[in-house]
XYZ file of N, CA, C and O in Angstrom:
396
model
N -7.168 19.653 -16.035
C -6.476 18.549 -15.401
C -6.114 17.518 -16.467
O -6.775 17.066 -17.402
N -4.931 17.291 -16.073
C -4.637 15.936 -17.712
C -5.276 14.712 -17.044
O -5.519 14.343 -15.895
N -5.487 14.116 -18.674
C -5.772 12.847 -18.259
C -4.918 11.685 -17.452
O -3.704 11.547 -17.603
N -5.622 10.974 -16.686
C -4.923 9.482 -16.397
C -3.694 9.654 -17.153
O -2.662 10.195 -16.758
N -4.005 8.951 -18.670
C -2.914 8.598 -19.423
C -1.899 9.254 -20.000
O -0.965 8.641 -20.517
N -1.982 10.772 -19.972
C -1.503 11.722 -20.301
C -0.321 11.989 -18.939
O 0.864 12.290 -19.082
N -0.874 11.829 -17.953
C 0.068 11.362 -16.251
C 0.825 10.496 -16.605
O 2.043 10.665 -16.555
N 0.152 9.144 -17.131
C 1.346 7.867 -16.610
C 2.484 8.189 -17.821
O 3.638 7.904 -17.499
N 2.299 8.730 -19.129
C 2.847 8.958 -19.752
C 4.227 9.900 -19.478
O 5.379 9.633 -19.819
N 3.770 10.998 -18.808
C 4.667 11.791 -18.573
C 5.570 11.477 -17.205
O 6.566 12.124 -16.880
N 4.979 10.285 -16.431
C 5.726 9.958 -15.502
C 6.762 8.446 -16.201
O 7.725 7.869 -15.695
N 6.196 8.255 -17.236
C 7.388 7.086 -18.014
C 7.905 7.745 -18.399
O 8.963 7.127 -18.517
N 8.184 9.202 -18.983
C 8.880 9.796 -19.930
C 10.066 10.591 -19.114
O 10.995 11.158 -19.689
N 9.878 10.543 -17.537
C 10.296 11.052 -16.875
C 11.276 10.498 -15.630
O 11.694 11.137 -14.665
N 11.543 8.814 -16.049
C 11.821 7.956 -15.410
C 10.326 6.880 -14.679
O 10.291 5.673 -14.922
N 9.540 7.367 -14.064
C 8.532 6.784 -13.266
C 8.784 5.923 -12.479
O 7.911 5.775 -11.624
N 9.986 5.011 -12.377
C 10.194 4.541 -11.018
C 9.998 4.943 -9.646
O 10.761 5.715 -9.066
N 8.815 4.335 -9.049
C 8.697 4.805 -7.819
C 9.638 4.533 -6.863
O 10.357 3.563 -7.102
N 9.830 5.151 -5.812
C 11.240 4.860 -4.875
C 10.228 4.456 -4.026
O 9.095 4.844 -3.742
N 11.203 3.285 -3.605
C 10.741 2.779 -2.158
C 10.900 3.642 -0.821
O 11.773 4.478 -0.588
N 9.776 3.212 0.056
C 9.340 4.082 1.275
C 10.589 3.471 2.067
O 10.510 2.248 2.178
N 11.506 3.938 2.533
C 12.613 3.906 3.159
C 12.126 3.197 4.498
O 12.993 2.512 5.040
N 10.718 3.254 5.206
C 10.238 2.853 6.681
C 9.248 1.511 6.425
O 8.552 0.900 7.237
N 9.497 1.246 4.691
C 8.779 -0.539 5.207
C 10.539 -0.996 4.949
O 10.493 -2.148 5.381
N 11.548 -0.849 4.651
C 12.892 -1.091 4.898
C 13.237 -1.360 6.350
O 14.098 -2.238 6.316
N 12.980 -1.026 7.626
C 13.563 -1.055 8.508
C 12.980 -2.285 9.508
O 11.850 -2.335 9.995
N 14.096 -3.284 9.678
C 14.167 -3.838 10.302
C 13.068 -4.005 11.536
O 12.992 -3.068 12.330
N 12.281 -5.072 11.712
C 11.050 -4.617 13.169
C 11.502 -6.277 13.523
O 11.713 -7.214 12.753
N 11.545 -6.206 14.862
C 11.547 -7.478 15.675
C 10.149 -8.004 16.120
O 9.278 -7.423 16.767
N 10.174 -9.472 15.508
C 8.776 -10.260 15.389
C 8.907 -10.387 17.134
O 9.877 -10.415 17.891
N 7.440 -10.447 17.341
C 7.022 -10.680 19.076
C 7.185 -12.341 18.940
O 7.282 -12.849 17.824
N 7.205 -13.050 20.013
C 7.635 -14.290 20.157
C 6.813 -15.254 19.513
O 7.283 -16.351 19.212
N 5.228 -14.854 19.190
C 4.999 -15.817 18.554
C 4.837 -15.656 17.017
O 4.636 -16.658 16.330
N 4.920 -14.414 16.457
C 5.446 -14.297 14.894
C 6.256 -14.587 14.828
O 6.639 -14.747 13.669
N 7.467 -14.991 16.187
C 9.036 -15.649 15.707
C 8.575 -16.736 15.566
O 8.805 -16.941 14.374
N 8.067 -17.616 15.945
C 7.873 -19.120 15.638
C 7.261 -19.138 14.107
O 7.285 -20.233 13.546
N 6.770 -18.131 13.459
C 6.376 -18.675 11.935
C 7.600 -18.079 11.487
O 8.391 -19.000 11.280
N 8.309 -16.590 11.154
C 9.201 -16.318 10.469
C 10.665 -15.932 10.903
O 11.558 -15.346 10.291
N 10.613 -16.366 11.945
C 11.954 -16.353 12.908
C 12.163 -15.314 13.603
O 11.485 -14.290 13.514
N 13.394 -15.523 14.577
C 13.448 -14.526 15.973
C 14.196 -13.351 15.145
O 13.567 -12.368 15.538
N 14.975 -12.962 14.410
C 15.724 -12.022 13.712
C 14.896 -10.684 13.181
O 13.819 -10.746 12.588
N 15.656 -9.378 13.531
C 14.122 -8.635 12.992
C 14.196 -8.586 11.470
O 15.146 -8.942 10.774
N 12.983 -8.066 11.063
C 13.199 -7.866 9.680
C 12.299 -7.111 8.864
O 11.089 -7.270 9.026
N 12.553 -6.639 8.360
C 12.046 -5.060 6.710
C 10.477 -6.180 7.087
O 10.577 -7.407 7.063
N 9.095 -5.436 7.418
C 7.873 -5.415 7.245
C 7.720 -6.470 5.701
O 7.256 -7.578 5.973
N 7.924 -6.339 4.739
C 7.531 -7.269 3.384
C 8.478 -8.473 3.076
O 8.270 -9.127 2.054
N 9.308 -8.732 3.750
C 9.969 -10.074 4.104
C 9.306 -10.599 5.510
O 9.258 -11.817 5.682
N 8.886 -9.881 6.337
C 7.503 -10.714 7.116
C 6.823 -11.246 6.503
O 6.957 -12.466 6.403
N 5.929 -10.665 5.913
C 4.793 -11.048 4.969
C 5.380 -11.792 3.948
O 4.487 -12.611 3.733
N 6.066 -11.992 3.361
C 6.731 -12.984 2.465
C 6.765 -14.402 3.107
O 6.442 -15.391 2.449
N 7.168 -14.481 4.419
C 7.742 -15.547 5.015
C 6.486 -15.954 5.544
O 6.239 -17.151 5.690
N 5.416 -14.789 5.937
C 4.431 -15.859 6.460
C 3.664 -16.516 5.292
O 3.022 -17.540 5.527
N 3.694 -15.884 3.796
C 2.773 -16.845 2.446
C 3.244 -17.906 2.548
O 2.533 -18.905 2.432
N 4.938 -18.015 2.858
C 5.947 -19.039 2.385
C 5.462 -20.421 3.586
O 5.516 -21.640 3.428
N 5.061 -19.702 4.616
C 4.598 -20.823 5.514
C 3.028 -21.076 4.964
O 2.781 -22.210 4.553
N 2.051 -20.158 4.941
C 0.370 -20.643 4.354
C 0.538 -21.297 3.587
O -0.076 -22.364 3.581
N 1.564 -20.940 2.435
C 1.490 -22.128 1.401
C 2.295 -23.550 1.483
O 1.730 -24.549 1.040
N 3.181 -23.622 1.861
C 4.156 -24.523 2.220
C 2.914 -25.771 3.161
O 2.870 -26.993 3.014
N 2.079 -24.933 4.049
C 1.108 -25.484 4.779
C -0.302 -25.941 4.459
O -1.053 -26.687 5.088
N -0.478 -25.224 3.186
C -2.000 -25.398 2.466
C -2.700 -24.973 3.446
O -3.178 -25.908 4.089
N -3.002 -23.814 3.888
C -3.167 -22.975 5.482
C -4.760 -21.976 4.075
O -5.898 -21.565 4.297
N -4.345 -21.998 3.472
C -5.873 -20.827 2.307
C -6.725 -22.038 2.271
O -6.358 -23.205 2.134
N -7.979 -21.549 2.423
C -9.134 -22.327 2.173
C -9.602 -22.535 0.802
O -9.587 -21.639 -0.042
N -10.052 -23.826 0.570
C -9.635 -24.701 -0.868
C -10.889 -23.666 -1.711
O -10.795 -23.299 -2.882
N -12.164 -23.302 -0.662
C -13.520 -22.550 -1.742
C -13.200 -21.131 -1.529
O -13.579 -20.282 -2.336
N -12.597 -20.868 -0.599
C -12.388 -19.407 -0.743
C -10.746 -18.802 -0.318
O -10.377 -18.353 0.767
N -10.062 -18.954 -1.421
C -8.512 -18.604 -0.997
C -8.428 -17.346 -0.795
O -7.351 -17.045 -1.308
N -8.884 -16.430 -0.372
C -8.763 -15.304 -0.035
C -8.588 -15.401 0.884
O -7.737 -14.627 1.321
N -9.340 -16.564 2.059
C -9.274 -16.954 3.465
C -8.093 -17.721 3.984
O -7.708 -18.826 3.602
N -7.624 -17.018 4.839
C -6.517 -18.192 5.560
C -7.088 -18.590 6.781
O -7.702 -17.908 7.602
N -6.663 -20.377 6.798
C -6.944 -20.928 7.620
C -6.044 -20.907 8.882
O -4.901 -21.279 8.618
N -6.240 -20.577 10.174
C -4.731 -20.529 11.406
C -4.836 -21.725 11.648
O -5.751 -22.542 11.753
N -3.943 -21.713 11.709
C -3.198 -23.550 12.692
C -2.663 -22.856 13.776
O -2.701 -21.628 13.849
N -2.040 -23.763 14.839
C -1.542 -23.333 15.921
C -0.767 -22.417 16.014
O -0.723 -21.612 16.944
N 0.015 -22.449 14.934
C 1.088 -21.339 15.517
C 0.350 -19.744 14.598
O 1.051 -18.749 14.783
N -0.083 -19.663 14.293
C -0.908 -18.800 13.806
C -1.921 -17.814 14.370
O -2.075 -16.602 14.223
N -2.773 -19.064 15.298
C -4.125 -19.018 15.909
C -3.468 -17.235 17.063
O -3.972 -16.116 17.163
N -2.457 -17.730 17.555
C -2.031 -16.445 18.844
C -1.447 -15.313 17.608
O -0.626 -14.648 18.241
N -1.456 -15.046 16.899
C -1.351 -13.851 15.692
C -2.390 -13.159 15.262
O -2.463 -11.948 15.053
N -3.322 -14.118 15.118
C -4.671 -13.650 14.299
C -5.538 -13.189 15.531
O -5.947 -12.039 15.691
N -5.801 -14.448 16.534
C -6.419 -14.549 17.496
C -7.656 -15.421 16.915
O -8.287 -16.002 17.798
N -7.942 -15.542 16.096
C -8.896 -16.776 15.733
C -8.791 -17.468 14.493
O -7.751 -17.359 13.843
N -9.646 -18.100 14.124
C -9.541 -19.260 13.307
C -8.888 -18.921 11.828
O -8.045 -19.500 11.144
N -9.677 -17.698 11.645
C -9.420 -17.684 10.106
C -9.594 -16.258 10.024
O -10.237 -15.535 10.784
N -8.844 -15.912 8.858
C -8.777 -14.295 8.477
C -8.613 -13.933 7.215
O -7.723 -14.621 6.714
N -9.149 -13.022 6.325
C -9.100 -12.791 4.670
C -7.517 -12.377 4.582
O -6.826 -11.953 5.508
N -7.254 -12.534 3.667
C -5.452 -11.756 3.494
C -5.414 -10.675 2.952
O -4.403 -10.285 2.368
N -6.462 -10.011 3.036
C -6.683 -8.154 3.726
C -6.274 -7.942 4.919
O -5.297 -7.251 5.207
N -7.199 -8.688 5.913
C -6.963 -8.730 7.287
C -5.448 -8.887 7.911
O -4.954 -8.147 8.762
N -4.871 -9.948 7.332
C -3.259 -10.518 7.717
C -3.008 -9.327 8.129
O -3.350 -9.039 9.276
N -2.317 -8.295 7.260
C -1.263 -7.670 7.682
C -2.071 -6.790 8.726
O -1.282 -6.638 9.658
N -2.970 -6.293 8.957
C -3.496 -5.448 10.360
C -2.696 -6.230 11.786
O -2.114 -5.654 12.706
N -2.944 -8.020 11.549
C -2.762 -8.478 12.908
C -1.132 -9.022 12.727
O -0.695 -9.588 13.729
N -0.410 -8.936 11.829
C 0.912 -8.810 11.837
C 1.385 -7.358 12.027
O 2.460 -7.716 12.507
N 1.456 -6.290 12.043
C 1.497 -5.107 12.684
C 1.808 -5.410 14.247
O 2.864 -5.585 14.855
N 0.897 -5.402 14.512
C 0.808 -5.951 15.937
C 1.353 -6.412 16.710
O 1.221 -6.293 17.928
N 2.418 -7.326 15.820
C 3.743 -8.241 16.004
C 4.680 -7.847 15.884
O 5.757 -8.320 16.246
N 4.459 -6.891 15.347
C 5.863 -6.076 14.786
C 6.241 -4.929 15.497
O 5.322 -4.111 15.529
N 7.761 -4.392 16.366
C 8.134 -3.367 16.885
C 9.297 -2.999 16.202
O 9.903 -1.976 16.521
């Protein structure tokens, strides 16, 4: 079996650009209350998640001792379903939101 580096090598030598997964591309319509953080319009799964950092941070919404943690505020709280969630967790309960 080759090594690790002997792989990444031959996958730079070979182009190695990974192609994007064509199905986080497609358009998903936020449920009504993920429209209130990133709007009613659907949209590609990682421009969700973009738009909701753009609101945590915009909001100072990460907890100051442990930023791994996001803090919900109201419009949040009906996404997560409670107070606070690691930003591991996020995207499980944005799924959820998403059709």
């Amino acid at each position: 079996m080759p090594s690790k580096s002997s792989r990444s090598r031959a996958a730079s030598s070979t182009g190695g650009a990974r192609k994007a997964n064509p199905a986080l591309q497609k358009p998903l319509q936020p449920s009504k209350e993920l429209a209130a953080v990133v709007g009613s319009d659907p949209l590609p799964r990682p421009q969700v998640v973009s738009r909701v950092w753009d609101y945590i941070k915009q909001r100072d919404l990460q907890n100051p001792e442990n930023r791994r943690e996001i803090l919900a505020d109201n419009k949040l709280k009906p996404i997560f379903g409670k107070d606070k969630v690691t930003m591991f967790e996020m995207n499980r309960y944005l799924a959820q939101h998403l059709k």
